Amino acid sequence: MRIDRIYRYPVKGLTAEALEEVAVEPGCALPWDRAFALAQGDAPFDPAEPKWLPKTNFMCLRQNATIARLKASFDARHGKLTITAPDGSRIEEIALDEPGRARIGAWLTAYLGAEARGAPRFHHVPGHVFGDQRTPVISLINQASIADLEQHVGVRRHRRRFRANIYFSGAPAWSEFGWVGQELIIGSARLRVLKRITRCPATEVNPDTGLRDANPIAELKATFGHADLGVLAEVVEGGRMALGDSIELLPA
């Protein structure tokens, strides 16, 4: 098995950034993955005491499909976040200081329009991950499983609908479900597979058009009797992972 794609998602809900390599640390997500988020005005998120909250408290594809059309990129070296709208307008700010985040938050709030609740705030708290899980994880998807789903439903389902960190090949479709509780060596890092990923309505959103034009949850349930695609893993030993690196499943 080998790594085909590596992605991070600096802003919760916004576009992926492709990486050629990445270094991971124990108990952490990919660096800068879900490091920023726009909290809705009614969300009880306190940056002074950051705690995990469900995604509905934030700008997210599940509720805000049109954000799929925003293109985001993050320059970690300089802390600069750039977000571009479909009409070409954009904002470019240092996202690591409060004034920059305030301007980014105002820009995103204007883009959301009626979907913005109250007075949203754009956040970054060092060490906090705005992920869908209570603890930092890395998501992995077997490309053979996506291909099997596509074969059964007769249409393409772009991998970006499923927003994984690592896409890999070389394993039979759905075999990754049997890895729960086992460990993987990926590059020079060691990960433990925690559980399957139950998909949410964010997968309905076309990553190119921002339209809800498919229902992968219904397709998975009708075809396979479940709504799962991919697995979640925690980093046990840090190391480096790169495109083309091997993935080894350790004996149980």
C-alpha atoms as an extended CHARMM CRD file, in Angstrom:
* protein
*
       252  EXT
         1         1  MET       CA              0.0000000000        0.0000000000        0.0000000000  PROA      1               0.0000000000
         2         2  ARG       CA              1.1650000000        3.5540000000       -0.5950000000  PROA      2               0.0000000000
         3         3  ILE       CA              0.1530000000        7.1930000000       -0.1140000000  PROA      3               0.0000000000
         4         4  ASP       CA             -1.4110000000        8.7760000000       -3.2100000000  PROA      4               0.0000000000
         5         5  ARG       CA             -2.5300000000       12.1270000000       -1.8080000000  PROA      5               0.0000000000
         6         6  ILE       CA             -1.9830000000       14.1540000000        1.3590000000  PROA      6               0.0000000000
         7         7  TYR       CA             -4.2980000000       17.0480000000        2.1990000000  PROA      7               0.0000000000
         8         8  ARG       CA             -4.7130000000       19.4980000000        5.0260000000  PROA      8               0.0000000000
         9         9  TYR       CA             -7.7050000000       21.7890000000        5.5250000000  PROA      9               0.0000000000
        10        10  PRO       CA             -6.4290000000       24.9190000000        7.3080000000  PROA      10              0.0000000000
        11        11  VAL       CA             -9.8960000000       26.4890000000        7.6500000000  PROA      11              0.0000000000
        12        12  LYS       CA            -12.7240000000       24.2670000000        8.8400000000  PROA      12              0.0000000000
        13        13  GLY       CA            -15.1210000000       23.7520000000        5.9320000000  PROA      13              0.0000000000
        14        14  LEU       CA            -12.9320000000       25.3460000000        3.2600000000  PROA      14              0.0000000000
        15        15  THR       CA            -10.7800000000       23.8750000000        0.5180000000  PROA      15              0.0000000000
        16        16  ALA       CA             -7.9660000000       21.3920000000        0.8240000000  PROA      16              0.0000000000
        17        17  GLU       CA             -4.2820000000       22.1070000000        0.3700000000  PROA      17              0.0000000000
        18        18  ALA       CA             -2.2450000000       19.3520000000       -1.2580000000  PROA      18              0.0000000000
        19        19  LEU       CA              1.0290000000       18.4730000000        0.4550000000  PROA      19              0.0000000000
        20        20  GLU       CA              4.0040000000       16.5250000000       -0.8500000000  PROA      20              0.0000000000
        21        21  GLU       CA              5.2070000000       15.6190000000        2.6280000000  PROA      21              0.0000000000
        22        22  VAL       CA              4.3860000000       16.3070000000        6.2340000000  PROA      22              0.0000000000
        23        23  ALA       CA              5.8400000000       15.6500000000        9.6870000000  PROA      23              0.0000000000
        24        24  VAL       CA              3.4080000000       14.4890000000       12.3710000000  PROA      24              0.0000000000
        25        25  GLU       CA              3.6670000000       14.3820000000       16.1460000000  PROA      25              0.0000000000
        26        26  PRO       CA              2.0830000000       12.0030000000       18.6790000000  PROA      26              0.0000000000
        27        27  GLY       CA             -1.4820000000       12.8900000000       19.5680000000  PROA      27              0.0000000000
        28        28  CYS       CA             -1.7090000000       15.6230000000       16.9300000000  PROA      28              0.0000000000
        29        29  ALA       CA             -3.4890000000       16.1970000000       13.6420000000  PROA      29              0.0000000000
        30        30  LEU       CA             -1.5610000000       17.1710000000       10.5180000000  PROA      30              0.0000000000
        31        31  PRO       CA              0.1270000000       20.5360000000       11.1340000000  PROA      31              0.0000000000
        32        32  TRP       CA             -2.3310000000       23.3850000000       10.4310000000  PROA      32              0.0000000000
        33        33  ASP       CA             -5.1990000000       21.0060000000        9.7110000000  PROA      33              0.0000000000
        34        34  ARG       CA             -8.4750000000       22.6110000000       10.8670000000  PROA      34              0.0000000000
        35        35  ALA       CA             -6.4040000000       25.2320000000       12.6710000000  PROA      35              0.0000000000
        36        36  PHE       CA             -8.8980000000       28.0310000000       11.9160000000  PROA      36              0.0000000000
        37        37  ALA       CA            -12.6800000000       28.2190000000       12.0900000000  PROA      37              0.0000000000
        38        38  LEU       CA            -15.4850000000       30.7360000000       11.8750000000  PROA      38              0.0000000000
        39        39  ALA       CA            -17.6540000000       30.2590000000       14.9520000000  PROA      39              0.0000000000
        40        40  GLN       CA            -21.2540000000       31.3060000000       14.5000000000  PROA      40              0.0000000000
        41        41  GLY       CA            -22.4300000000       34.0990000000       16.7590000000  PROA      41              0.0000000000
        42        42  ASP       CA            -24.5270000000       31.7460000000       18.8740000000  PROA      42              0.0000000000
        43        43  ALA       CA            -21.7110000000       29.2190000000       19.3650000000  PROA      43              0.0000000000
        44        44  PRO       CA            -20.4610000000       28.8650000000       22.9580000000  PROA      44              0.0000000000
        45        45  PHE       CA            -16.8110000000       28.7490000000       21.9000000000  PROA      45              0.0000000000
        46        46  ASP       CA            -14.4160000000       30.4850000000       24.2810000000  PROA      46              0.0000000000
        47        47  PRO       CA            -10.8660000000       30.9050000000       22.9000000000  PROA      47              0.0000000000
        48        48  ALA       CA             -9.6140000000       31.4240000000       26.4550000000  PROA      48              0.0000000000
        49        49  GLU       CA            -10.8640000000       27.9400000000       27.3640000000  PROA      49              0.0000000000
        50        50  PRO       CA            -11.1420000000       26.1140000000       24.0420000000  PROA      50              0.0000000000
        51        51  LYS       CA            -13.2880000000       23.0080000000       24.0800000000  PROA      51              0.0000000000
        52        52  TRP       CA            -14.4980000000       20.7640000000       21.3020000000  PROA      52              0.0000000000
        53        53  LEU       CA            -17.9020000000       21.6370000000       19.8570000000  PROA      53              0.0000000000
        54        54  PRO       CA            -19.9950000000       19.9420000000       17.1460000000  PROA      54              0.0000000000
        55        55  LYS       CA            -19.5020000000       21.2600000000       13.6240000000  PROA      55              0.0000000000
        56        56  THR       CA            -22.9320000000       22.9340000000       13.5800000000  PROA      56              0.0000000000
        57        57  ASN       CA            -21.4470000000       25.6500000000       15.7980000000  PROA      57              0.0000000000
        58        58  PHE       CA            -19.1520000000       26.6890000000       12.9670000000  PROA      58              0.0000000000
        59        59  MET       CA            -19.2250000000       27.6080000000        9.3130000000  PROA      59              0.0000000000
        60        60  CYS       CA            -19.2380000000       24.1700000000        7.6810000000  PROA      60              0.0000000000
        61        61  LEU       CA            -20.2620000000       22.4230000000        4.4790000000  PROA      61              0.0000000000
        62        62  ARG       CA            -23.0160000000       20.5490000000        6.2600000000  PROA      62              0.0000000000
        63        63  GLN       CA            -24.8930000000       23.8190000000        6.6800000000  PROA      63              0.0000000000
        64        64  ASN       CA            -23.1790000000       26.2440000000        4.2950000000  PROA      64              0.0000000000
        65        65  ALA       CA            -22.8170000000       24.5300000000        0.9290000000  PROA      65              0.0000000000
        66        66  THR       CA            -21.7350000000       27.6510000000       -0.9700000000  PROA      66              0.0000000000
        67        67  ILE       CA            -18.4630000000       27.8650000000        0.9540000000  PROA      67              0.0000000000
        68        68  ALA       CA            -17.2330000000       25.0110000000       -1.2580000000  PROA      68              0.0000000000
        69        69  ARG       CA            -16.6860000000       27.6690000000       -3.9190000000  PROA      69              0.0000000000
        70        70  LEU       CA            -14.2650000000       29.6200000000       -1.7460000000  PROA      70              0.0000000000
        71        71  LYS       CA            -10.6040000000       28.8690000000       -2.4090000000  PROA      71              0.0000000000
        72        72  ALA       CA             -8.3940000000       29.0970000000        0.6540000000  PROA      72              0.0000000000
        73        73  SER       CA             -4.6160000000       28.8580000000        0.9980000000  PROA      73              0.0000000000
        74        74  PHE       CA             -2.4430000000       29.2700000000        4.0630000000  PROA      74              0.0000000000
        75        75  ASP       CA              1.1880000000       30.3270000000        4.0960000000  PROA      75              0.0000000000
        76        76  ALA       CA              2.3610000000       28.7840000000        7.3620000000  PROA      76              0.0000000000
        77        77  ARG       CA              5.7650000000       30.4310000000        7.1190000000  PROA      77              0.0000000000
        78        78  HSD       CA              4.2930000000       33.9360000000        7.2850000000  PROA      78              0.0000000000
        79        79  GLY       CA              0.9320000000       33.1430000000        8.8880000000  PROA      79              0.0000000000
        80        80  LYS       CA             -0.9200000000       34.5670000000        5.8900000000  PROA      80              0.0000000000
        81        81  LEU       CA             -4.3450000000       33.2560000000        4.9260000000  PROA      81              0.0000000000
        82        82  THR       CA             -5.8280000000       34.0320000000        1.5090000000  PROA      82              0.0000000000
        83        83  ILE       CA             -9.4620000000       33.3100000000        0.6310000000  PROA      83              0.0000000000
        84        84  THR       CA            -10.8310000000       33.9550000000       -2.8470000000  PROA      84              0.0000000000
        85        85  ALA       CA            -14.5200000000       34.1240000000       -3.7500000000  PROA      85              0.0000000000
        86        86  PRO       CA            -16.0480000000       32.8980000000       -7.0510000000  PROA      86              0.0000000000
        87        87  ASP       CA            -16.2680000000       36.4990000000       -8.3570000000  PROA      87              0.0000000000
        88        88  GLY       CA            -12.5230000000       36.9710000000       -7.8880000000  PROA      88              0.0000000000
        89        89  SER       CA            -12.7430000000       39.1200000000       -4.7780000000  PROA      89              0.0000000000
        90        90  ARG       CA            -10.4670000000       38.0100000000       -1.9860000000  PROA      90              0.0000000000
        91        91  ILE       CA             -9.0750000000       38.7030000000        1.4280000000  PROA      91              0.0000000000
        92        92  GLU       CA             -5.4470000000       38.2480000000        2.4380000000  PROA      92              0.0000000000
        93        93  GLU       CA             -4.5550000000       38.6960000000        6.0760000000  PROA      93              0.0000000000
        94        94  ILE       CA             -2.1890000000       37.5070000000        8.7720000000  PROA      94              0.0000000000
        95        95  ALA       CA             -4.4080000000       34.9570000000       10.4780000000  PROA      95              0.0000000000
        96        96  LEU       CA             -2.2160000000       34.5870000000       13.5470000000  PROA      96              0.0000000000
        97        97  ASP       CA             -3.0840000000       37.9850000000       15.0410000000  PROA      97              0.0000000000
        98        98  GLU       CA             -6.4190000000       39.2450000000       16.2730000000  PROA      98              0.0000000000
        99        99  PRO       CA             -6.8320000000       42.2290000000       13.8680000000  PROA      99              0.0000000000
       100       100  GLY       CA             -6.2360000000       39.9660000000       10.8700000000  PROA      100             0.0000000000
       101       101  ARG       CA             -8.6920000000       37.3660000000       12.1510000000  PROA      101             0.0000000000
       102       102  ALA       CA            -11.2950000000       40.0660000000       12.7800000000  PROA      102             0.0000000000
       103       103  ARG       CA            -11.0710000000       41.1980000000        9.1580000000  PROA      103             0.0000000000
       104       104  ILE       CA            -11.2340000000       37.6120000000        7.9050000000  PROA      104             0.0000000000
       105       105  GLY       CA            -14.2750000000       36.9860000000       10.0900000000  PROA      105             0.0000000000
       106       106  ALA       CA            -16.0630000000       40.0540000000        8.7610000000  PROA      106             0.0000000000
       107       107  TRP       CA            -15.3230000000       39.0300000000        5.1680000000  PROA      107             0.0000000000
       108       108  LEU       CA            -16.6230000000       35.4830000000        5.6930000000  PROA      108             0.0000000000
       109       109  THR       CA            -19.6820000000       36.7600000000        7.5240000000  PROA      109             0.0000000000
       110       110  ALA       CA            -20.5260000000       38.9760000000        4.5650000000  PROA      110             0.0000000000
       111       111  TYR       CA            -20.0780000000       36.0410000000        2.2150000000  PROA      111             0.0000000000
       112       112  LEU       CA            -22.4120000000       33.8520000000        4.2890000000  PROA      112             0.0000000000
       113       113  GLY       CA            -25.1020000000       36.5110000000        4.2770000000  PROA      113             0.0000000000
       114       114  ALA       CA            -28.3400000000       35.1560000000        5.7390000000  PROA      114             0.0000000000
       115       115  GLU       CA            -26.5830000000       31.9530000000        6.8080000000  PROA      115             0.0000000000
       116       116  ALA       CA            -24.4890000000       33.8640000000        9.3270000000  PROA      116             0.0000000000
       117       117  ARG       CA            -25.9360000000       33.6690000000       12.8270000000  PROA      117             0.0000000000
       118       118  GLY       CA            -25.4340000000       36.6120000000       15.1370000000  PROA      118             0.0000000000
       119       119  ALA       CA            -21.9140000000       38.0290000000       15.0070000000  PROA      119             0.0000000000
       120       120  PRO       CA            -19.5560000000       35.2150000000       13.9310000000  PROA      120             0.0000000000
       121       121  ARG       CA            -15.9060000000       35.2810000000       15.0110000000  PROA      121             0.0000000000
       122       122  PHE       CA            -12.9030000000       33.8060000000       13.2590000000  PROA      122             0.0000000000
       123       123  HSD       CA            -10.6620000000       31.8360000000       15.6250000000  PROA      123             0.0000000000
       124       124  HSD       CA             -7.2270000000       30.3130000000       15.9210000000  PROA      124             0.0000000000
       125       125  VAL       CA             -6.0750000000       28.8900000000       19.2390000000  PROA      125             0.0000000000
       126       126  PRO       CA             -2.5740000000       27.3570000000       19.1910000000  PROA      126             0.0000000000
       127       127  GLY       CA             -2.8250000000       23.6350000000       19.8510000000  PROA      127             0.0000000000
       128       128  HSD       CA             -6.5970000000       23.4580000000       19.3430000000  PROA      128             0.0000000000
       129       129  VAL       CA             -7.9900000000       21.5520000000       16.3610000000  PROA      129             0.0000000000
       130       130  PHE       CA            -11.4370000000       22.4450000000       15.0290000000  PROA      130             0.0000000000
       131       131  GLY       CA            -12.0310000000       18.8860000000       13.8960000000  PROA      131             0.0000000000
       132       132  ASP       CA            -15.1640000000       16.7900000000       13.8390000000  PROA      132             0.0000000000
       133       133  GLN       CA            -13.7470000000       14.4930000000       16.5300000000  PROA      133             0.0000000000
       134       134  ARG       CA            -13.1210000000       15.3050000000       20.1730000000  PROA      134             0.0000000000
       135       135  THR       CA             -9.4360000000       14.4190000000       19.8450000000  PROA      135             0.0000000000
       136       136  PRO       CA             -6.9940000000       15.1990000000       17.0330000000  PROA      136             0.0000000000
       137       137  VAL       CA             -6.9760000000       12.4940000000       14.3680000000  PROA      137             0.0000000000
       138       138  ILE       CA             -5.8300000000       11.8200000000       10.8240000000  PROA      138             0.0000000000
       139       139  SER       CA             -8.3810000000       10.5430000000        8.3270000000  PROA      139             0.0000000000
       140       140  LEU       CA             -7.5310000000        7.9340000000        5.7130000000  PROA      140             0.0000000000
       141       141  ILE       CA             -9.5130000000        6.7910000000        2.6890000000  PROA      141             0.0000000000
       142       142  ASN       CA             -8.8880000000        3.7500000000        0.5320000000  PROA      142             0.0000000000
       143       143  GLN       CA             -9.2660000000        4.8120000000       -3.0960000000  PROA      143             0.0000000000
       144       144  ALA       CA            -10.4170000000        1.2950000000       -3.9710000000  PROA      144             0.0000000000
       145       145  SER       CA            -13.4210000000        1.8080000000       -1.6750000000  PROA      145             0.0000000000
       146       146  ILE       CA            -14.3820000000        5.0200000000       -3.4860000000  PROA      146             0.0000000000
       147       147  ALA       CA            -13.9840000000        3.2040000000       -6.8070000000  PROA      147             0.0000000000
       148       148  ASP       CA            -16.2220000000        0.3740000000       -5.5820000000  PROA      148             0.0000000000
       149       149  LEU       CA            -18.8980000000        2.8460000000       -4.5200000000  PROA      149             0.0000000000
       150       150  GLU       CA            -18.6750000000        4.5450000000       -7.9230000000  PROA      150             0.0000000000
       151       151  GLN       CA            -18.9980000000        1.2280000000       -9.7190000000  PROA      151             0.0000000000
       152       152  HSD       CA            -22.1460000000        0.3550000000       -7.7920000000  PROA      152             0.0000000000
       153       153  VAL       CA            -23.8760000000        3.7340000000       -8.2280000000  PROA      153             0.0000000000
       154       154  GLY       CA            -22.6760000000        4.2360000000      -11.7950000000  PROA      154             0.0000000000
       155       155  VAL       CA            -21.3440000000        7.7810000000      -11.3570000000  PROA      155             0.0000000000
       156       156  ARG       CA            -18.1470000000        9.4520000000      -10.2190000000  PROA      156             0.0000000000
       157       157  ARG       CA            -17.8950000000       10.6330000000       -6.6490000000  PROA      157             0.0000000000
       158       158  HSD       CA            -14.9320000000       12.9820000000       -6.4010000000  PROA      158             0.0000000000
       159       159  ARG       CA            -12.6130000000       12.1240000000       -3.5230000000  PROA      159             0.0000000000
       160       160  ARG       CA            -12.7220000000       15.7480000000       -2.3460000000  PROA      160             0.0000000000
       161       161  ARG       CA            -16.3060000000       15.2200000000       -1.2040000000  PROA      161             0.0000000000
       162       162  PHE       CA            -14.9290000000       13.0990000000        1.6350000000  PROA      162             0.0000000000
       163       163  ARG       CA            -12.2310000000       15.5180000000        2.8770000000  PROA      163             0.0000000000
       164       164  ALA       CA             -9.6490000000       12.9930000000        4.0440000000  PROA      164             0.0000000000
       165       165  ASN       CA             -6.0570000000       13.7500000000        4.9940000000  PROA      165             0.0000000000
       166       166  ILE       CA             -4.5540000000       10.6910000000        3.3210000000  PROA      166             0.0000000000
       167       167  TYR       CA             -5.7950000000        8.8520000000        0.2480000000  PROA      167             0.0000000000
       168       168  PHE       CA             -4.0480000000        5.5480000000       -0.3930000000  PROA      168             0.0000000000
       169       169  SER       CA             -4.0390000000        2.6540000000       -2.8300000000  PROA      169             0.0000000000
       170       170  GLY       CA             -2.9430000000       -0.9690000000       -2.8350000000  PROA      170             0.0000000000
       171       171  ALA       CA             -5.5540000000       -2.4630000000       -0.4860000000  PROA      171             0.0000000000
       172       172  PRO       CA             -8.7770000000       -4.2880000000       -1.3880000000  PROA      172             0.0000000000
       173       173  ALA       CA            -11.9260000000       -2.1840000000       -1.2070000000  PROA      173             0.0000000000
       174       174  TRP       CA            -13.2970000000       -1.8500000000        2.3290000000  PROA      174             0.0000000000
       175       175  SER       CA            -10.4570000000       -3.8880000000        3.8690000000  PROA      175             0.0000000000
       176       176  GLU       CA             -9.5640000000       -0.8480000000        5.9830000000  PROA      176             0.0000000000
       177       177  PHE       CA            -12.6250000000       -1.4580000000        8.1390000000  PROA      177             0.0000000000
       178       178  GLY       CA            -10.8390000000       -4.5120000000        9.5040000000  PROA      178             0.0000000000
       179       179  TRP       CA             -7.9270000000       -2.3960000000       10.7060000000  PROA      179             0.0000000000
       180       180  VAL       CA             -9.7480000000       -0.8390000000       13.6630000000  PROA      180             0.0000000000
       181       181  GLY       CA             -7.6050000000       -1.3650000000       16.7510000000  PROA      181             0.0000000000
       182       182  GLN       CA             -4.4830000000       -2.1340000000       14.7030000000  PROA      182             0.0000000000
       183       183  GLU       CA             -1.4510000000       -0.0030000000       13.9300000000  PROA      183             0.0000000000
       184       184  LEU       CA              0.0110000000        1.2580000000       10.6700000000  PROA      184             0.0000000000
       185       185  ILE       CA              3.5020000000        2.3420000000        9.7400000000  PROA      185             0.0000000000
       186       186  ILE       CA              3.1270000000        5.2250000000        7.3000000000  PROA      186             0.0000000000
       187       187  GLY       CA              6.4600000000        6.5760000000        6.1620000000  PROA      187             0.0000000000
       188       188  SER       CA              8.3690000000        6.7980000000        9.4360000000  PROA      188             0.0000000000
       189       189  ALA       CA              5.2890000000        7.4830000000       11.5990000000  PROA      189             0.0000000000
       190       190  ARG       CA              3.1550000000        4.9790000000       13.4720000000  PROA      190             0.0000000000
       191       191  LEU       CA             -0.6210000000        5.3990000000       13.7080000000  PROA      191             0.0000000000
       192       192  ARG       CA             -3.3700000000        3.4710000000       15.4760000000  PROA      192             0.0000000000
       193       193  VAL       CA             -6.6820000000        3.0600000000       13.6540000000  PROA      193             0.0000000000
       194       194  LEU       CA             -9.5060000000        4.1100000000       15.9560000000  PROA      194             0.0000000000
       195       195  LYS       CA            -12.7550000000        3.7400000000       14.0580000000  PROA      195             0.0000000000
       196       196  ARG       CA            -14.6260000000        3.9440000000       10.7910000000  PROA      196             0.0000000000
       197       197  ILE       CA            -15.8190000000        7.3200000000        9.5210000000  PROA      197             0.0000000000
       198       198  THR       CA            -19.5760000000        7.7220000000        9.3950000000  PROA      198             0.0000000000
       199       199  ARG       CA            -20.2620000000       10.2460000000        6.6780000000  PROA      199             0.0000000000
       200       200  CYS       CA            -22.3440000000       13.4060000000        7.1550000000  PROA      200             0.0000000000
       201       201  PRO       CA            -24.4220000000       15.5500000000        4.7660000000  PROA      201             0.0000000000
       202       202  ALA       CA            -21.3140000000       17.5780000000        3.8630000000  PROA      202             0.0000000000
       203       203  THR       CA            -20.6600000000       14.8380000000        1.2980000000  PROA      203             0.0000000000
       204       204  GLU       CA            -23.7540000000       15.9540000000       -0.6210000000  PROA      204             0.0000000000
       205       205  VAL       CA            -21.9250000000       19.1230000000       -1.6780000000  PROA      205             0.0000000000
       206       206  ASN       CA            -20.1570000000       19.1900000000       -5.0250000000  PROA      206             0.0000000000
       207       207  PRO       CA            -16.6540000000       20.5370000000       -4.2210000000  PROA      207             0.0000000000
       208       208  ASP       CA            -16.5080000000       22.4280000000       -7.5180000000  PROA      208             0.0000000000
       209       209  THR       CA            -19.9950000000       23.9550000000       -7.7600000000  PROA      209             0.0000000000
       210       210  GLY       CA            -21.1190000000       24.2210000000       -4.1350000000  PROA      210             0.0000000000
       211       211  LEU       CA            -24.4060000000       22.5190000000       -5.0570000000  PROA      211             0.0000000000
       212       212  ARG       CA            -25.9840000000       19.6100000000       -3.2060000000  PROA      212             0.0000000000
       213       213  ASP       CA            -26.1320000000       17.3040000000       -6.1950000000  PROA      213             0.0000000000
       214       214  ALA       CA            -25.6280000000       13.8270000000       -4.6910000000  PROA      214             0.0000000000
       215       215  ASN       CA            -26.4090000000       11.7880000000       -1.6060000000  PROA      215             0.0000000000
       216       216  PRO       CA            -23.4570000000        9.5070000000       -0.7940000000  PROA      216             0.0000000000
       217       217  ILE       CA            -24.9740000000        8.6250000000        2.5850000000  PROA      217             0.0000000000
       218       218  ALA       CA            -28.0750000000        7.1730000000        0.9340000000  PROA      218             0.0000000000
       219       219  GLU       CA            -25.9090000000        5.4760000000       -1.6950000000  PROA      219             0.0000000000
       220       220  LEU       CA            -23.7210000000        3.8300000000        0.9290000000  PROA      220             0.0000000000
       221       221  LYS       CA            -26.6920000000        2.6740000000        2.9850000000  PROA      221             0.0000000000
       222       222  ALA       CA            -28.5830000000        1.3130000000       -0.0230000000  PROA      222             0.0000000000
       223       223  THR       CA            -25.5450000000       -0.4680000000       -1.4540000000  PROA      223             0.0000000000
       224       224  PHE       CA            -23.5730000000       -1.6150000000        1.5860000000  PROA      224             0.0000000000
       225       225  GLY       CA            -25.9510000000       -1.2520000000        4.5310000000  PROA      225             0.0000000000
       226       226  HSD       CA            -23.9040000000        1.4200000000        6.2950000000  PROA      226             0.0000000000
       227       227  ALA       CA            -22.9140000000        5.0850000000        5.8700000000  PROA      227             0.0000000000
       228       228  ASP       CA            -19.1790000000        4.6380000000        6.4710000000  PROA      228             0.0000000000
       229       229  LEU       CA            -16.2380000000        5.5120000000        4.2310000000  PROA      229             0.0000000000
       230       230  GLY       CA            -12.6660000000        5.7960000000        5.4960000000  PROA      230             0.0000000000
       231       231  VAL       CA            -11.0810000000        5.3810000000        8.9130000000  PROA      231             0.0000000000
       232       232  LEU       CA             -9.7000000000        7.6500000000       11.6160000000  PROA      232             0.0000000000
       233       233  ALA       CA             -6.2970000000        7.1340000000       13.2040000000  PROA      233             0.0000000000
       234       234  GLU       CA             -4.2530000000        8.6970000000       15.9860000000  PROA      234             0.0000000000
       235       235  VAL       CA             -0.5290000000        9.3220000000       15.7670000000  PROA      235             0.0000000000
       236       236  VAL       CA              1.2820000000        7.0440000000       18.2080000000  PROA      236             0.0000000000
       237       237  GLU       CA              4.8440000000        7.8020000000       17.1200000000  PROA      237             0.0000000000
       238       238  GLY       CA              5.7610000000       10.8930000000       15.1580000000  PROA      238             0.0000000000
       239       239  GLY       CA              7.5930000000       10.8880000000       11.8760000000  PROA      239             0.0000000000
       240       240  ARG       CA              7.5410000000       11.9970000000        8.2730000000  PROA      240             0.0000000000
       241       241  MET       CA              5.0340000000       10.9760000000        5.6080000000  PROA      241             0.0000000000
       242       242  ALA       CA              5.3500000000       11.7660000000        1.9120000000  PROA      242             0.0000000000
       243       243  LEU       CA              3.6500000000       11.0020000000       -1.3740000000  PROA      243             0.0000000000
       244       244  GLY       CA              4.5230000000        7.5010000000       -2.4850000000  PROA      244             0.0000000000
       245       245  ASP       CA              5.5230000000        6.3340000000        0.9980000000  PROA      245             0.0000000000
       246       246  SER       CA              4.5310000000        2.8160000000        1.9080000000  PROA      246             0.0000000000
       247       247  ILE       CA              1.7660000000        1.9520000000        4.3760000000  PROA      247             0.0000000000
       248       248  GLU       CA              2.3070000000       -1.2190000000        6.3870000000  PROA      248             0.0000000000
       249       249  LEU       CA             -0.3770000000       -2.8490000000        8.4990000000  PROA      249             0.0000000000
       250       250  LEU       CA              1.2290000000       -4.2770000000       11.6460000000  PROA      250             0.0000000000
       251       251  PRO       CA              0.0930000000       -7.6500000000       12.9960000000  PROA      251             0.0000000000
       252       252  ALA       CA             -2.7180000000       -7.4530000000       15.5160000000  PROA      252             0.0000000000
